[in-house]
mmCIF file of C-alpha atoms and ligand atoms in Angstrom:
data_model
loop_
_atom_site.group_PDB
_atom_site.id
_atom_site.type_symbol
_atom_site.label_atom_id
_atom_site.label_comp_id
_atom_site.label_asym_id
_atom_site.label_seq_id
_atom_site.Cartn_x
_atom_site.Cartn_y
_atom_site.Cartn_z
ATOM 1 C CA MET N 24 -0.005 0.007 0.015
ATOM 2 C CA ALA N 25 1.318 3.410 -0.957
ATOM 3 C CA ILE N 26 2.365 5.873 1.699
ATOM 4 C CA VAL N 27 0.919 9.396 1.514
ATOM 5 C CA TYR N 28 1.253 12.597 3.551
ATOM 6 C CA PHE N 29 -2.026 13.567 5.046
ATOM 7 C CA GLU N 30 -3.045 15.710 8.082
ATOM 8 C CA ASN N 31 0.653 16.352 9.000
ATOM 9 C CA ARG N 32 1.719 12.676 9.014
ATOM 10 C CA PHE N 33 2.816 9.877 6.721
ATOM 11 C CA VAL N 34 0.014 7.347 6.629
ATOM 12 C CA SER N 35 -0.995 4.505 4.352
ATOM 13 C CA GLU N 36 -3.182 5.599 1.387
ATOM 14 C CA GLU N 37 -6.241 3.776 2.736
ATOM 15 C CA ASN N 38 -6.131 5.962 5.923
ATOM 16 C CA ALA N 39 -6.091 9.204 3.934
ATOM 17 C CA LYS N 40 -9.782 9.984 3.372
ATOM 18 C CA VAL N 41 -11.695 13.245 3.361
ATOM 19 C CA SER N 42 -15.395 13.834 4.028
ATOM 20 C CA ILE N 43 -17.933 14.420 1.284
ATOM 21 C CA LYS N 44 -18.661 17.631 3.125
ATOM 22 C CA THR N 45 -15.085 19.052 2.608
ATOM 23 C CA ASN N 46 -15.553 22.624 1.535
ATOM 24 C CA SER N 47 -13.002 22.848 -1.355
ATOM 25 C CA PHE N 48 -14.477 19.750 -2.906
ATOM 26 C CA HIS N 49 -17.646 21.720 -3.487
ATOM 27 C CA TYR N 50 -16.257 25.083 -4.639
ATOM 28 C CA GLY N 51 -13.149 24.179 -6.623
ATOM 29 C CA THR N 52 -10.881 26.167 -4.197
ATOM 30 C CA ALA N 53 -8.045 23.679 -3.716
ATOM 31 C CA VAL N 54 -4.685 24.664 -5.102
ATOM 32 C CA PHE N 55 -2.259 22.033 -6.199
ATOM 33 C CA GLU N 56 1.066 21.251 -7.886
ATOM 34 C CA GLY N 57 2.354 18.612 -10.250
ATOM 35 C CA ILE N 58 5.959 17.736 -9.550
ATOM 36 C CA ARG N 59 8.186 15.018 -10.870
ATOM 37 C CA ALA N 60 10.993 12.884 -9.588
ATOM 38 C CA TYR N 61 13.113 10.969 -12.119
ATOM 39 C CA TYR N 62 14.978 7.698 -11.733
ATOM 40 C CA ASN N 63 18.553 7.606 -13.014
ATOM 41 C CA ARG N 64 19.396 3.976 -13.713
ATOM 42 C CA GLU N 65 23.106 4.677 -14.086
ATOM 43 C CA ASP N 66 23.679 5.828 -10.467
ATOM 44 C CA ASP N 67 20.518 4.130 -9.098
ATOM 45 C CA THR N 68 19.239 7.441 -7.700
ATOM 46 C CA MET N 69 15.938 9.238 -7.704
ATOM 47 C CA TYR N 70 16.203 12.964 -8.581
ATOM 48 C CA GLY N 71 13.516 15.437 -7.433
ATOM 49 C CA LEU N 72 13.037 18.165 -9.976
ATOM 50 C CA PHE N 73 12.451 21.862 -8.996
ATOM 51 C CA PHE N 74 10.923 20.791 -5.647
ATOM 52 C CA LYS N 75 11.490 24.238 -4.133
ATOM 53 C CA GLU N 76 10.183 26.128 -7.130
ATOM 54 C CA HIS N 77 6.937 24.121 -7.060
ATOM 55 C CA TYR N 78 6.337 24.888 -3.443
ATOM 56 C CA GLN N 79 7.150 28.522 -3.937
ATOM 57 C CA ARG N 80 4.428 28.634 -6.587
ATOM 58 C CA LEU N 81 2.036 26.721 -4.274
ATOM 59 C CA PHE N 82 2.689 29.277 -1.600
ATOM 60 C CA GLN N 83 2.019 32.171 -4.010
ATOM 61 C CA ASN N 84 -1.207 30.495 -4.946
ATOM 62 C CA MET N 85 -2.139 29.962 -1.296
ATOM 63 C CA ARG N 86 -1.555 33.656 -0.728
ATOM 64 C CA ILE N 87 -4.050 34.579 -3.405
ATOM 65 C CA LEU N 88 -6.585 32.318 -1.697
ATOM 66 C CA ASN N 89 -5.775 33.342 1.832
ATOM 67 C CA MET N 90 -4.620 29.840 2.762
ATOM 68 C CA GLU N 91 -2.095 29.117 5.479
ATOM 69 C CA ILE N 92 -0.773 25.699 6.493
ATOM 70 C CA GLU N 93 1.493 24.502 9.272
ATOM 71 C CA GLU N 94 4.401 23.351 7.001
ATOM 72 C CA ASN N 95 6.793 25.796 5.435
ATOM 73 C CA ILE N 96 8.438 25.462 2.026
ATOM 74 C CA ASP N 97 11.704 23.905 3.243
ATOM 75 C CA GLN N 98 9.811 21.339 5.307
ATOM 76 C CA LEU N 99 7.608 20.395 2.346
ATOM 77 C CA VAL N 100 10.663 19.857 0.156
ATOM 78 C CA GLU N 101 12.028 17.447 2.929
ATOM 79 C CA ILE N 102 8.631 15.834 3.276
ATOM 80 C CA THR N 103 8.346 15.245 -0.417
ATOM 81 C CA ALA N 104 11.765 13.665 -0.689
ATOM 82 C CA GLU N 105 10.916 11.536 2.378
ATOM 83 C CA LEU N 106 7.670 10.392 0.661
ATOM 84 C CA VAL N 107 9.525 9.356 -2.439
ATOM 85 C CA LYS N 108 11.964 7.395 -0.234
ATOM 86 C CA ARG N 109 9.277 5.729 1.845
ATOM 87 C CA ASN N 110 7.536 4.492 -1.285
ATOM 88 C CA ASN N 111 10.746 2.851 -2.542
ATOM 89 C CA HIS N 112 10.338 4.272 -6.024
ATOM 90 C CA LYS N 113 12.811 3.261 -8.570
ATOM 91 C CA GLU N 114 10.979 4.666 -11.531
ATOM 92 C CA ASP N 115 9.809 8.123 -12.781
ATOM 93 C CA VAL N 116 7.122 9.464 -10.536
ATOM 94 C CA TYR N 117 4.597 12.288 -10.436
ATOM 95 C CA ILE N 118 3.939 14.022 -7.099
ATOM 96 C CA ARG N 119 0.695 15.677 -6.396
ATOM 97 C CA PRO N 120 0.567 18.123 -3.422
ATOM 98 C CA ILE N 121 -2.939 19.673 -2.790
ATOM 99 C CA VAL N 122 -3.954 22.359 -0.261
ATOM 100 C CA TYR N 123 -7.695 22.451 0.466
ATOM 101 C CA PHE N 124 -10.081 23.940 2.930
ATOM 102 C CA SER N 125 -10.865 20.976 5.125
ATOM 103 C CA ASP N 126 -13.843 22.462 6.926
ATOM 104 C CA LEU N 127 -17.130 20.600 6.675
ATOM 105 C CA ALA N 128 -18.941 23.754 5.881
ATOM 106 C CA ILE N 129 -20.886 25.198 3.030
ATOM 107 C CA GLY N 130 -20.249 28.648 1.476
ATOM 108 C CA PRO N 131 -17.817 29.709 -1.264
ATOM 109 C CA LYS N 132 -15.423 32.092 0.515
ATOM 110 C CA LEU N 133 -11.831 32.319 1.329
ATOM 111 C CA ILE N 134 -11.877 33.493 5.007
ATOM 112 C CA GLY N 135 -12.703 31.627 8.175
ATOM 113 C CA TYR N 136 -11.640 28.282 6.900
ATOM 114 C CA THR N 137 -8.653 25.946 7.754
ATOM 115 C CA ALA N 138 -6.303 24.852 4.961
ATOM 116 C CA LYS N 139 -4.602 21.443 4.947
ATOM 117 C CA ILE N 140 -1.998 19.855 2.669
ATOM 118 C CA ALA N 141 -1.991 16.290 1.346
ATOM 119 C CA ILE N 142 0.643 14.807 -0.963
ATOM 120 C CA TYR N 143 0.769 11.565 -2.919
ATOM 121 C CA THR N 144 3.176 9.961 -5.487
ATOM 122 C CA LEU N 145 2.288 8.041 -8.543
ATOM 123 C CA PRO N 146 4.538 6.193 -11.033
ATOM 124 C CA LEU N 147 4.306 8.064 -14.351
ATOM 125 C CA GLY N 148 6.064 7.750 -17.708
ATOM 126 C CA ASP N 149 4.911 10.043 -20.490
ATOM 127 C CA TYR N 150 1.655 11.928 -19.793
ATOM 128 C CA ILE N 151 1.451 12.834 -23.465
ATOM 129 C CA ASP N 152 3.784 11.577 -26.215
ATOM 130 C CA THR N 153 7.288 13.039 -26.195
ATOM 131 C CA ASN N 154 8.752 11.401 -29.237
ATOM 132 C CA LYS N 155 6.697 11.052 -32.385
ATOM 133 C CA GLY N 156 4.847 14.297 -32.192
ATOM 134 C CA ILE N 157 1.153 15.005 -31.443
ATOM 135 C CA LYS N 158 -1.847 16.625 -33.102
ATOM 136 C CA ALA N 159 -3.377 19.687 -31.568
ATOM 137 C CA LYS N 160 -6.594 21.626 -32.198
ATOM 138 C CA VAL N 161 -7.293 25.245 -31.426
ATOM 139 C CA SER N 162 -10.174 25.059 -28.950
ATOM 140 C CA SER N 163 -13.600 26.697 -29.202
ATOM 141 C CA TRP N 164 -13.274 27.265 -25.415
ATOM 142 C CA THR N 165 -11.645 30.592 -24.316
ATOM 143 C CA ARG N 166 -8.954 30.508 -21.650
ATOM 144 C CA LEU N 167 -10.005 32.036 -18.350
ATOM 145 C CA SER N 168 -8.725 35.488 -17.649
ATOM 146 C CA ASP N 169 -7.072 37.042 -14.620
ATOM 147 C CA ASN N 170 -10.340 38.736 -13.381
ATOM 148 C CA MET N 171 -12.380 35.605 -13.668
ATOM 149 C CA ILE N 172 -10.405 32.629 -12.314
ATOM 150 C CA PRO N 173 -6.726 33.649 -12.629
ATOM 151 C CA PRO N 174 -4.799 31.194 -14.830
ATOM 152 C CA ARG N 175 -1.727 32.085 -12.748
ATOM 153 C CA LEU N 176 -3.484 30.028 -10.010
ATOM 154 C CA LYS N 177 -3.143 26.265 -10.238
ATOM 155 C CA VAL N 178 -6.553 25.988 -8.622
ATOM 156 C CA THR N 179 -8.880 22.930 -9.124
ATOM 157 C CA GLY N 180 -11.820 24.973 -10.295
ATOM 158 C CA ALA N 181 -9.853 26.355 -13.289
ATOM 159 C CA TYR N 182 -9.387 22.880 -14.609
ATOM 160 C CA VAL N 183 -13.041 22.749 -15.693
ATOM 161 C CA ASN N 184 -11.820 24.994 -18.589
ATOM 162 C CA SER N 185 -8.829 22.659 -19.272
ATOM 163 C CA ALA N 186 -11.138 19.562 -19.238
ATOM 164 C CA MET N 187 -13.625 21.172 -21.687
ATOM 165 C CA ALA N 188 -10.791 22.015 -24.131
ATOM 166 C CA LYS N 189 -9.023 18.669 -23.798
ATOM 167 C CA THR N 190 -12.241 16.698 -24.207
ATOM 168 C CA GLU N 191 -13.247 18.668 -27.367
ATOM 169 C CA ALA N 192 -9.759 18.045 -28.811
ATOM 170 C CA LEU N 193 -9.911 14.310 -28.052
ATOM 171 C CA LEU N 194 -13.433 13.987 -29.461
ATOM 172 C CA ASN N 195 -12.227 15.659 -32.637
ATOM 173 C CA GLY N 196 -9.328 13.264 -33.197
ATOM 174 C CA ALA N 197 -6.521 15.441 -31.772
ATOM 175 C CA ASP N 198 -4.306 14.647 -28.788
ATOM 176 C CA GLU N 199 -4.315 18.079 -27.105
ATOM 177 C CA ALA N 200 -5.977 21.477 -27.211
ATOM 178 C CA ILE N 201 -4.504 24.927 -27.667
ATOM 179 C CA VAL N 202 -6.636 27.600 -25.932
ATOM 180 C CA LEU N 203 -6.775 31.229 -26.981
ATOM 181 C CA ASN N 204 -7.300 33.980 -24.465
ATOM 182 C CA GLN N 205 -10.104 36.459 -24.489
ATOM 183 C CA HIS N 206 -8.229 38.689 -26.865
ATOM 184 C CA GLY N 207 -7.766 35.774 -29.354
ATOM 185 C CA TYR N 208 -4.068 35.275 -28.743
ATOM 186 C CA VAL N 209 -2.583 31.934 -28.045
ATOM 187 C CA ALA N 210 -2.421 31.129 -24.337
ATOM 188 C CA GLU N 211 -1.451 27.466 -23.682
ATOM 189 C CA GLY N 212 -2.509 23.859 -23.846
ATOM 190 C CA SER N 213 -4.911 22.266 -21.329
ATOM 191 C CA ALA N 214 -2.067 21.559 -18.924
ATOM 192 C CA GLU N 215 1.041 22.770 -20.779
ATOM 193 C CA ASN N 216 2.722 25.978 -21.941
ATOM 194 C CA ILE N 217 3.518 26.337 -25.601
ATOM 195 C CA PHE N 218 6.525 27.527 -27.639
ATOM 196 C CA ILE N 219 6.813 28.086 -31.431
ATOM 197 C CA VAL N 220 9.981 28.229 -33.497
ATOM 198 C CA ARG N 221 10.256 30.504 -36.499
ATOM 199 C CA ASN N 222 13.620 31.169 -38.250
ATOM 200 C CA GLY N 223 15.601 29.730 -35.381
ATOM 201 C CA LYS N 224 13.943 31.859 -32.758
ATOM 202 C CA LEU N 225 11.709 30.697 -29.904
ATOM 203 C CA THR N 226 8.517 32.515 -29.055
ATOM 204 C CA THR N 227 6.181 31.946 -26.161
ATOM 205 C CA PRO N 228 3.255 33.881 -24.771
ATOM 206 C CA PRO N 229 4.028 36.370 -21.935
ATOM 207 C CA VAL N 230 2.872 35.791 -18.398
ATOM 208 C CA ASN N 231 0.117 38.465 -18.761
ATOM 209 C CA ASP N 232 -1.549 36.515 -21.640
ATOM 210 C CA ASP N 233 -3.521 34.307 -19.222
ATOM 211 C CA ILE N 234 -1.137 31.466 -18.838
ATOM 212 C CA LEU N 235 0.084 29.434 -15.881
ATOM 213 C CA GLU N 236 3.569 30.731 -15.043
ATOM 214 C CA GLY N 237 5.143 27.347 -15.928
ATOM 215 C CA ILE N 238 8.266 26.129 -14.218
ATOM 216 C CA THR N 239 9.235 24.011 -17.315
ATOM 217 C CA ARG N 240 8.686 27.096 -19.430
ATOM 218 C CA SER N 241 11.376 28.899 -17.407
ATOM 219 C CA ALA N 242 13.698 25.963 -17.598
ATOM 220 C CA ILE N 243 13.344 25.907 -21.385
ATOM 221 C CA MET N 244 14.038 29.611 -21.698
ATOM 222 C CA GLN N 245 17.210 28.912 -19.710
ATOM 223 C CA ILE N 246 18.254 26.109 -21.992
ATOM 224 C CA ALA N 247 17.622 28.281 -25.023
ATOM 225 C CA LYS N 248 19.682 31.080 -23.641
ATOM 226 C CA ASP N 249 22.601 28.792 -22.719
ATOM 227 C CA ASN N 250 22.531 27.494 -26.331
ATOM 228 C CA SER N 251 22.304 30.814 -28.061
ATOM 229 C CA ILE N 252 18.847 30.230 -29.229
ATOM 230 C CA PRO N 253 16.943 33.563 -29.001
ATOM 231 C CA VAL N 254 13.724 33.544 -27.004
ATOM 232 C CA VAL N 255 10.943 36.145 -27.171
ATOM 233 C CA GLU N 256 7.986 36.502 -24.846
ATOM 234 C CA ARG N 257 5.197 38.098 -26.833
ATOM 235 C CA SER N 258 1.575 37.476 -27.801
ATOM 236 C CA ILE N 259 1.150 34.916 -30.519
ATOM 237 C CA SER N 260 -1.643 35.106 -33.165
ATOM 238 C CA ARG N 261 -3.516 31.908 -34.108
ATOM 239 C CA THR N 262 -2.216 31.812 -37.614
ATOM 240 C CA GLU N 263 1.421 32.081 -36.486
ATOM 241 C CA LEU N 264 0.927 28.522 -35.225
ATOM 242 C CA TYR N 265 0.220 27.420 -38.705
ATOM 243 C CA VAL N 266 3.264 28.951 -40.226
ATOM 244 C CA ALA N 267 5.678 28.072 -37.533
ATOM 245 C CA ASP N 268 8.659 25.851 -38.360
ATOM 246 C CA GLU N 269 8.201 23.953 -35.047
ATOM 247 C CA VAL N 270 5.760 23.968 -32.149
ATOM 248 C CA PHE N 271 6.003 22.153 -28.765
ATOM 249 C CA PHE N 272 4.219 21.942 -25.533
ATOM 250 C CA CYS N 273 5.981 21.868 -22.156
ATOM 251 C CA GLY N 274 5.077 21.176 -18.551
ATOM 252 C CA THR N 275 6.003 19.016 -15.623
ATOM 253 C CA GLY N 276 3.598 16.316 -16.639
ATOM 254 C CA ALA N 277 3.932 16.833 -20.460
ATOM 255 C CA GLN N 278 7.711 17.252 -20.295
ATOM 256 C CA ILE N 279 8.538 18.359 -23.845
ATOM 257 C CA SER N 280 5.910 17.271 -26.359
ATOM 258 C CA PRO N 281 6.518 18.124 -30.054
ATOM 259 C CA VAL N 282 3.373 19.240 -32.014
ATOM 260 C CA ILE N 283 3.450 18.146 -35.647
ATOM 261 C CA GLU N 284 -0.088 19.052 -36.720
ATOM 262 C CA ILE N 285 -2.483 21.821 -35.765
ATOM 263 C CA ASP N 286 -6.008 22.133 -37.101
ATOM 264 C CA ASN N 287 -5.220 19.404 -39.673
ATOM 265 C CA LYS N 288 -2.304 21.470 -40.976
ATOM 266 C CA LYS N 289 1.237 20.020 -40.934
ATOM 267 C CA ILE N 290 3.701 22.109 -38.857
ATOM 268 C CA GLY N 291 6.954 22.664 -40.800
ATOM 269 C CA ASN N 292 7.462 19.393 -42.752
ATOM 270 C CA GLY N 293 5.367 17.414 -40.287
ATOM 271 C CA ASP N 294 8.433 15.862 -38.392
ATOM 272 C CA VAL N 295 9.803 16.763 -34.939
ATOM 273 C CA GLY N 296 12.038 19.746 -35.683
ATOM 274 C CA PRO N 297 15.754 20.146 -34.807
ATOM 275 C CA ILE N 298 15.444 22.875 -32.236
ATOM 276 C CA THR N 299 12.711 20.933 -30.282
ATOM 277 C CA SER N 300 14.840 17.810 -30.403
ATOM 278 C CA LYS N 301 17.909 19.659 -29.091
ATOM 279 C CA ILE N 302 16.083 21.265 -26.246
ATOM 280 C CA LYS N 303 14.273 17.935 -25.461
ATOM 281 C CA ASP N 304 17.603 16.011 -25.267
ATOM 282 C CA ILE N 305 19.169 18.548 -22.874
ATOM 283 C CA TYR N 306 15.981 18.624 -20.715
ATOM 284 C CA PHE N 307 15.723 14.842 -20.355
ATOM 285 C CA ASP N 308 19.380 14.620 -19.271
ATOM 286 C CA ALA N 309 19.036 17.530 -16.952
ATOM 287 C CA VAL N 310 16.092 16.133 -15.027
ATOM 288 C CA ARG N 311 18.046 12.975 -14.232
ATOM 289 C CA GLY N 312 20.987 15.065 -12.818
ATOM 290 C CA LYS N 313 23.158 14.334 -15.812
ATOM 291 C CA VAL N 314 23.872 17.920 -16.828
ATOM 292 C CA LYS N 315 26.382 19.726 -14.557
ATOM 293 C CA ARG N 316 25.189 23.197 -15.508
ATOM 294 C CA TYR N 317 21.633 22.304 -14.354
ATOM 295 C CA ARG N 318 22.542 20.200 -11.352
ATOM 296 C CA ASP N 319 20.833 22.682 -9.130
ATOM 297 C CA TRP N 320 17.504 21.958 -10.790
ATOM 298 C CA VAL N 321 17.471 18.632 -8.989
ATOM 299 C CA ILE N 322 18.023 17.097 -5.546
ATOM 300 C CA SER N 323 19.220 13.617 -5.201
ATOM 301 C CA ILE N 324 16.969 11.571 -2.866
ATOM 302 C CA LYS N 325 19.007 9.128 -0.877
HETATM 303 N N1 PMP Y 430 -0.286 25.441 -17.974
HETATM 304 C C1 PMP Y 430 -1.200 24.673 -17.321
HETATM 305 C C2 PMP Y 430 -2.622 25.035 -17.390
HETATM 306 C C3 PMP Y 430 -0.821 23.614 -16.489
HETATM 307 O O1 PMP Y 430 -1.718 22.906 -15.806
HETATM 308 C C4 PMP Y 430 0.554 23.262 -16.423
HETATM 309 C C5 PMP Y 430 1.027 22.092 -15.584
HETATM 310 N N2 PMP Y 430 1.355 22.469 -14.314
HETATM 311 C C6 PMP Y 430 1.502 24.052 -17.196
HETATM 312 C C7 PMP Y 430 0.932 25.121 -17.932
HETATM 313 C C8 PMP Y 430 2.945 23.801 -17.101
HETATM 314 O O2 PMP Y 430 3.485 24.314 -15.876
HETATM 315 P P1 PMP Y 430 4.737 23.557 -15.219
HETATM 316 O O3 PMP Y 430 5.828 23.573 -16.203
HETATM 317 O O4 PMP Y 430 5.040 24.398 -14.024
HETATM 318 O O5 PMP Y 430 4.350 22.196 -14.793
#
């Protein structure tokens, strides 16, 4: 039985249960993270990727929702490493911390309630394909905007928007959705940020275009910079997707996922492009602690 972290303790998964009356379950007010730890076969070590950065984002999100918990960021980094250890993982895993209002009370509000954190781990290879390239469709659903449910917030309620978009894409024969913001510019995928490549230059939507401020997005911008690939953050029009040389999604779950077709149009020549491949190779080495320059992205879990 898997070990999870629940109500300030490590317990077996069967003992980590919440009531149907739990406040956040009803109002979509739980904030969460998706973190990965990678297994490096060569040195038989699990590497936790960007643990601190994920908990920093979680705490920013908690601040927006007036949530306070007993654990601090450094403690959560340690607790997460301990959780990976206690579950004896020797495979790539996904880690899901979630902070929720645990009160058994009705009413959608963000004051007067008590927040708690739960964390579990889950063996996970690819969430979406990272090799052969995927098909995407521009969604008929508009991305949420900052004055509605802020996309900066990784909050459960916002994922209704993602679920609508992803489902529409799947039902229409694509693998993933691309959502436009209320101004018609490209925002992101259902659970990924997006980059396009044109004439050797990377472009990605800026953080005020209603996107989640992705941690993988920042890592990719760093890799690009270190390899003299220019990166621009600016709004992207829908048709720029169609004329891009390369397009890829990125995220902790998605990792780096090349997009080879959008709205039934081939991107570039329809193959995974050279810049995407180059960044992908560096990223997949870095997450397993194999790139000296990016060794501070990971912590080894012993
Ligand atoms: N956008 C959305 C909507 C997401 O859910 C995710 C996954 N967390 C991302 C982007 C990518 O963010 P990150 O690289 O921090 O995982």
